[in-house]
PDB file of C-alpha atoms in Angstrom:
ATOM      1  CA  HIS A   1      -6.891  -4.832  15.666  1.00  0.00           C
ATOM      2  CA  LEU A   2      -5.708  -4.138  12.264  1.00  0.00           C
ATOM      3  CA  ALA A   3      -2.884  -5.652  10.647  1.00  0.00           C
ATOM      4  CA  LEU A   4      -1.434  -4.517   6.953  1.00  0.00           C
ATOM      5  CA  ILE A   5       1.470  -5.843   5.260  1.00  0.00           C
ATOM      6  CA  GLY A   6       2.712  -4.214   1.925  1.00  0.00           C
ATOM      7  CA  ASN A   7       0.160  -1.040   2.040  1.00  0.00           C
ATOM      8  CA  GLY A   8       0.349   2.224   3.276  1.00  0.00           C
ATOM      9  CA  GLY A   9      -1.599   5.534   2.651  1.00  0.00           C
ATOM     10  CA  TYR A  10      -1.333   6.486  -1.122  1.00  0.00           C
ATOM     11  CA  THR A  11      -4.209   5.630  -3.774  1.00  0.00           C
ATOM     12  CA  LEU A  12      -3.049   3.045  -6.333  1.00  0.00           C
ATOM     13  CA  ARG A  13      -2.507   5.804  -8.908  1.00  0.00           C
ATOM     14  CA  GLN A  14      -0.015   7.642  -6.397  1.00  0.00           C
ATOM     15  CA  SER A  15       1.575   4.168  -5.647  1.00  0.00           C
ATOM     16  CA  LEU A  16       2.099   3.426  -9.021  1.00  0.00           C
ATOM     17  CA  GLN A  17       3.293   6.636 -10.265  1.00  0.00           C
ATOM     18  CA  THR A  18       5.753   6.460  -7.090  1.00  0.00           C
ATOM     19  CA  LEU A  19       6.975   3.322  -8.486  1.00  0.00           C
ATOM     20  CA  ARG A  20       7.676   4.461 -11.575  1.00  0.00           C
ATOM     21  CA  GLN A  21       9.457   7.469 -10.597  1.00  0.00           C
ATOM     22  CA  LYS A  22      11.896   5.265  -8.678  1.00  0.00           C
ATOM     23  CA  GLU A  23      11.846   2.775 -11.932  1.00  0.00           C
ATOM     24  CA  ALA A  24      10.497  -0.242 -10.281  1.00  0.00           C
ATOM     25  CA  ILE A  25       7.843  -0.621 -12.823  1.00  0.00           C
ATOM     26  CA  ARG A  26       8.384   0.333 -16.363  1.00  0.00           C
ATOM     27  CA  PHE A  27       4.800   0.762 -17.710  1.00  0.00           C
ATOM     28  CA  ASP A  28       3.116   4.323 -18.449  1.00  0.00           C
ATOM     29  CA  VAL A  29       0.669   4.734 -15.658  1.00  0.00           C
ATOM     30  CA  ASP A  30      -0.683   8.012 -17.571  1.00  0.00           C
ATOM     31  CA  ALA A  31      -1.223   6.215 -20.787  1.00  0.00           C
ATOM     32  CA  GLY A  32      -2.761   3.164 -19.158  1.00  0.00           C
ATOM     33  CA  TRP A  33      -5.149   5.363 -17.318  1.00  0.00           C
ATOM     34  CA  ALA A  34      -5.922   7.184 -20.507  1.00  0.00           C
ATOM     35  CA  ALA A  35      -7.222   3.752 -22.283  1.00  0.00           C
ATOM     36  CA  ILE A  36      -8.782   2.717 -19.139  1.00  0.00           C
ATOM     37  CA  SER A  37     -10.767   5.983 -19.013  1.00  0.00           C
ATOM     38  CA  GLN A  38     -12.133   5.733 -22.754  1.00  0.00           C
ATOM     39  CA  GLN A  39     -13.768   2.389 -21.381  1.00  0.00           C
ATOM     40  CA  PRO A  40     -14.129   2.385 -17.691  1.00  0.00           C
ATOM     41  CA  ASP A  41     -17.020  -0.241 -17.542  1.00  0.00           C
ATOM     42  CA  SER A  42     -15.303  -2.832 -19.690  1.00  0.00           C
ATOM     43  CA  LEU A  43     -15.058  -6.284 -18.135  1.00  0.00           C
ATOM     44  CA  SER A  44     -13.189  -7.653 -21.210  1.00  0.00           C
ATOM     45  CA  LYS A  45     -10.223  -5.161 -21.758  1.00  0.00           C
ATOM     46  CA  THR A  46      -7.678  -5.633 -19.298  1.00  0.00           C
ATOM     47  CA  TRP A  47      -4.819  -3.727 -17.936  1.00  0.00           C
ATOM     48  CA  TYR A  48      -2.067  -5.354 -16.120  1.00  0.00           C
ATOM     49  CA  GLY A  49      -4.318  -8.582 -14.962  1.00  0.00           C
ATOM     50  CA  ASN A  50      -7.333  -6.734 -13.836  1.00  0.00           C
ATOM     51  CA  PRO A  51     -10.335  -5.586 -15.901  1.00  0.00           C
ATOM     52  CA  TYR A  52     -10.874  -1.807 -16.703  1.00  0.00           C
ATOM     53  CA  ARG A  53     -13.847  -1.663 -14.727  1.00  0.00           C
ATOM     54  CA  TRP A  54     -11.877  -2.785 -11.588  1.00  0.00           C
ATOM     55  CA  TRP A  55      -9.100  -0.322 -12.697  1.00  0.00           C
ATOM     56  CA  ALA A  56     -11.636   2.551 -12.870  1.00  0.00           C
ATOM     57  CA  HIS A  57     -12.938   1.742  -8.997  1.00  0.00           C
ATOM     58  CA  MET A  58      -9.687   1.353  -7.507  1.00  0.00           C
ATOM     59  CA  MET A  59      -7.078   3.631  -9.130  1.00  0.00           C
ATOM     60  CA  ASP A  60      -8.170   6.872  -6.732  1.00  0.00           C
ATOM     61  CA  LEU A  61      -9.499   4.928  -3.906  1.00  0.00           C
ATOM     62  CA  ASP A  62      -8.235   6.750  -0.941  1.00  0.00           C
ATOM     63  CA  PRO A  63      -7.534   4.622   2.094  1.00  0.00           C
ATOM     64  CA  LEU A  64      -6.336   7.567   4.118  1.00  0.00           C
ATOM     65  CA  PRO A  65      -9.742   8.765   5.665  1.00  0.00           C
ATOM     66  CA  ALA A  66     -10.793   5.492   6.662  1.00  0.00           C
ATOM     67  CA  LEU A  67      -7.767   4.382   7.993  1.00  0.00           C
ATOM     68  CA  LEU A  68      -7.867   7.984   9.999  1.00  0.00           C
ATOM     69  CA  SER A  69     -11.204   7.053  11.430  1.00  0.00           C
ATOM     70  CA  LEU A  70      -9.851   4.008  13.248  1.00  0.00           C
ATOM     71  CA  ASN A  71      -9.079   3.915  16.792  1.00  0.00           C
ATOM     72  CA  ILE A  72      -7.805   0.522  17.526  1.00  0.00           C
ATOM     73  CA  PRO A  73      -4.326  -0.663  17.372  1.00  0.00           C
ATOM     74  CA  ILE A  74      -3.034  -0.744  13.478  1.00  0.00           C
ATOM     75  CA  LEU A  75       0.118  -2.737  12.717  1.00  0.00           C
ATOM     76  CA  LEU A  76       1.831  -1.730   9.143  1.00  0.00           C
ATOM     77  CA  GLY A  77       4.708  -4.065   8.152  1.00  0.00           C
ATOM     78  CA  MET A  78       6.564  -3.031   4.626  1.00  0.00           C
ATOM     79  CA  GLY A  79       9.690  -3.681   3.163  1.00  0.00           C
ATOM     80  CA  GLU A  80      12.338  -1.081   2.591  1.00  0.00           C
ATOM     81  CA  ARG A  81      12.665  -2.337  -0.951  1.00  0.00           C
ATOM     82  CA  ASP A  82       9.099  -3.166  -2.053  1.00  0.00           C
ATOM     83  CA  ASN A  83       8.968  -2.918  -5.538  1.00  0.00           C
ATOM     84  CA  SER A  84       4.755  -3.576  -5.594  1.00  0.00           C
ATOM     85  CA  VAL A  85       4.080  -0.942  -3.163  1.00  0.00           C
ATOM     86  CA  PRO A  86       6.269   1.919  -2.403  1.00  0.00           C
ATOM     87  CA  VAL A  87       7.584   2.300   1.459  1.00  0.00           C
ATOM     88  CA  GLU A  88       7.066   6.129   0.747  1.00  0.00           C
ATOM     89  CA  SER A  89       3.232   5.193   0.824  1.00  0.00           C
ATOM     90  CA  ALA A  90       3.553   3.767   4.230  1.00  0.00           C
ATOM     91  CA  ARG A  91       5.841   6.568   5.483  1.00  0.00           C
ATOM     92  CA  PHE A  92       3.097   8.891   4.517  1.00  0.00           C
ATOM     93  CA  LEU A  93       0.727   7.092   6.179  1.00  0.00           C
ATOM     94  CA  ALA A  94       2.792   7.376   9.304  1.00  0.00           C
ATOM     95  CA  GLU A  95       3.200  10.888   8.843  1.00  0.00           C
ATOM     96  CA  GLN A  96      -0.388  11.623   8.585  1.00  0.00           C
ATOM     97  CA  PHE A  97      -1.449   9.652  11.821  1.00  0.00           C
ATOM     98  CA  ALA A  98       1.117  11.870  13.786  1.00  0.00           C
ATOM     99  CA  HIS A  99      -0.195  15.128  11.959  1.00  0.00           C
ATOM    100  CA  ALA A 100      -3.739  14.223  13.064  1.00  0.00           C
ATOM    101  CA  GLY A 101      -2.657  13.322  16.747  1.00  0.00           C
ATOM    102  CA  LYS A 102      -3.194   9.727  16.420  1.00  0.00           C
ATOM    103  CA  ARG A 103      -0.899   7.303  18.143  1.00  0.00           C
ATOM    104  CA  ASN A 104      -2.628   3.950  17.210  1.00  0.00           C
ATOM    105  CA  LEU A 105      -0.525   3.336  14.035  1.00  0.00           C
ATOM    106  CA  THR A 106       2.906   1.151  14.602  1.00  0.00           C
ATOM    107  CA  LEU A 107       4.920   1.255  11.390  1.00  0.00           C
ATOM    108  CA  LYS A 108       7.750  -1.595  11.129  1.00  0.00           C
ATOM    109  CA  VAL A 109       9.535  -0.903   8.037  1.00  0.00           C
ATOM    110  CA  TYR A 110      12.103  -4.108   7.263  1.00  0.00           C
ATOM    111  CA  PRO A 111      15.587  -3.298   5.951  1.00  0.00           C
ATOM    112  CA  GLY A 112      16.368  -4.344   2.124  1.00  0.00           C
ATOM    113  CA  ALA A 113      12.978  -6.297   2.526  1.00  0.00           C
ATOM    114  CA  ASP A 114      10.564  -6.780  -0.606  1.00  0.00           C
ATOM    115  CA  HIS A 115       6.860  -7.447  -0.849  1.00  0.00           C
ATOM    116  CA  ARG A 116       7.197 -10.497   0.684  1.00  0.00           C
ATOM    117  CA  LEU A 117       9.144  -9.027   3.829  1.00  0.00           C
ATOM    118  CA  GLN A 118      12.044 -11.055   2.642  1.00  0.00           C
ATOM    119  CA  ALA A 119      15.767  -9.988   2.242  1.00  0.00           C
ATOM    120  CA  GLY A 120      18.691 -11.901   1.240  1.00  0.00           C
ATOM    121  CA  GLY A 121      17.345 -15.391   2.525  1.00  0.00           C
ATOM    122  CA  THR A 122      15.823 -13.999   5.533  1.00  0.00           C
ATOM    123  CA  SER A 123      12.203 -13.743   6.334  1.00  0.00           C
ATOM    124  CA  TYR A 124      10.780 -10.846   8.363  1.00  0.00           C
ATOM    125  CA  ARG A 125       7.313 -12.504   8.215  1.00  0.00           C
ATOM    126  CA  PRO A 126       7.992 -14.117  11.855  1.00  0.00           C
ATOM    127  CA  ALA A 127       9.082 -10.745  13.322  1.00  0.00           C
ATOM    128  CA  PHE A 128       5.935  -8.947  11.987  1.00  0.00           C
ATOM    129  CA  PHE A 129       3.359 -11.625  13.100  1.00  0.00           C
ATOM    130  CA  GLY A 130       5.292 -11.797  16.476  1.00  0.00           C
ATOM    131  CA  GLU A 131       5.115  -8.051  16.992  1.00  0.00           C
ATOM    132  CA  LEU A 132       1.394  -8.064  15.891  1.00  0.00           C
ATOM    133  CA  ALA A 133       1.054 -11.225  18.801  1.00  0.00           C
ATOM    134  CA  ARG A 134       2.388  -8.771  21.328  1.00  0.00           C
ATOM    135  CA  ILE A 135      -0.080  -5.703  20.250  1.00  0.00           C
ATOM    136  CA  VAL A 136      -3.148  -7.995  20.186  1.00  0.00           C
ATOM    137  CA  SER A 137      -2.050  -9.786  23.638  1.00  0.00           C
ATOM    138  CA  GLU A 138      -1.538  -6.080  25.439  1.00  0.00           C
ATOM    139  CA  ARG A 139      -4.176  -5.061  27.621  1.00  0.00           C
ATOM    140  CA  PRO A 140      -5.950  -1.997  26.510  1.00  0.00           C
TER     141      PRO A 140
END
């Protein structure tokens, strides 16, 4: 079993660019990448809390092939209004699983919820973990 919260099938670059288009973030992703690509091995220079070296390794890491290769039950929970990872990334992953004919991904998008699966005083984390417990307890 695999449980994912607040993640999807986009690369970090795709997620950041989508968040920028939605005006959820204000920084210029392309300008940041231009600086990072000049010194991709730097541990002393940082951008948004991580060293350039981290960004150079993580920016285009594609989770899709690894996730599609799995044949175990996968539960993905995402807040509809997540401003850290775009919900489009989770929906993209679900579409890719469907396109590949795979039925082992369950996507739960929580209405109005943020990255912490909370919305207006309501926490959807118990619902997510309840669903995870249900999936884990099912017989194959």
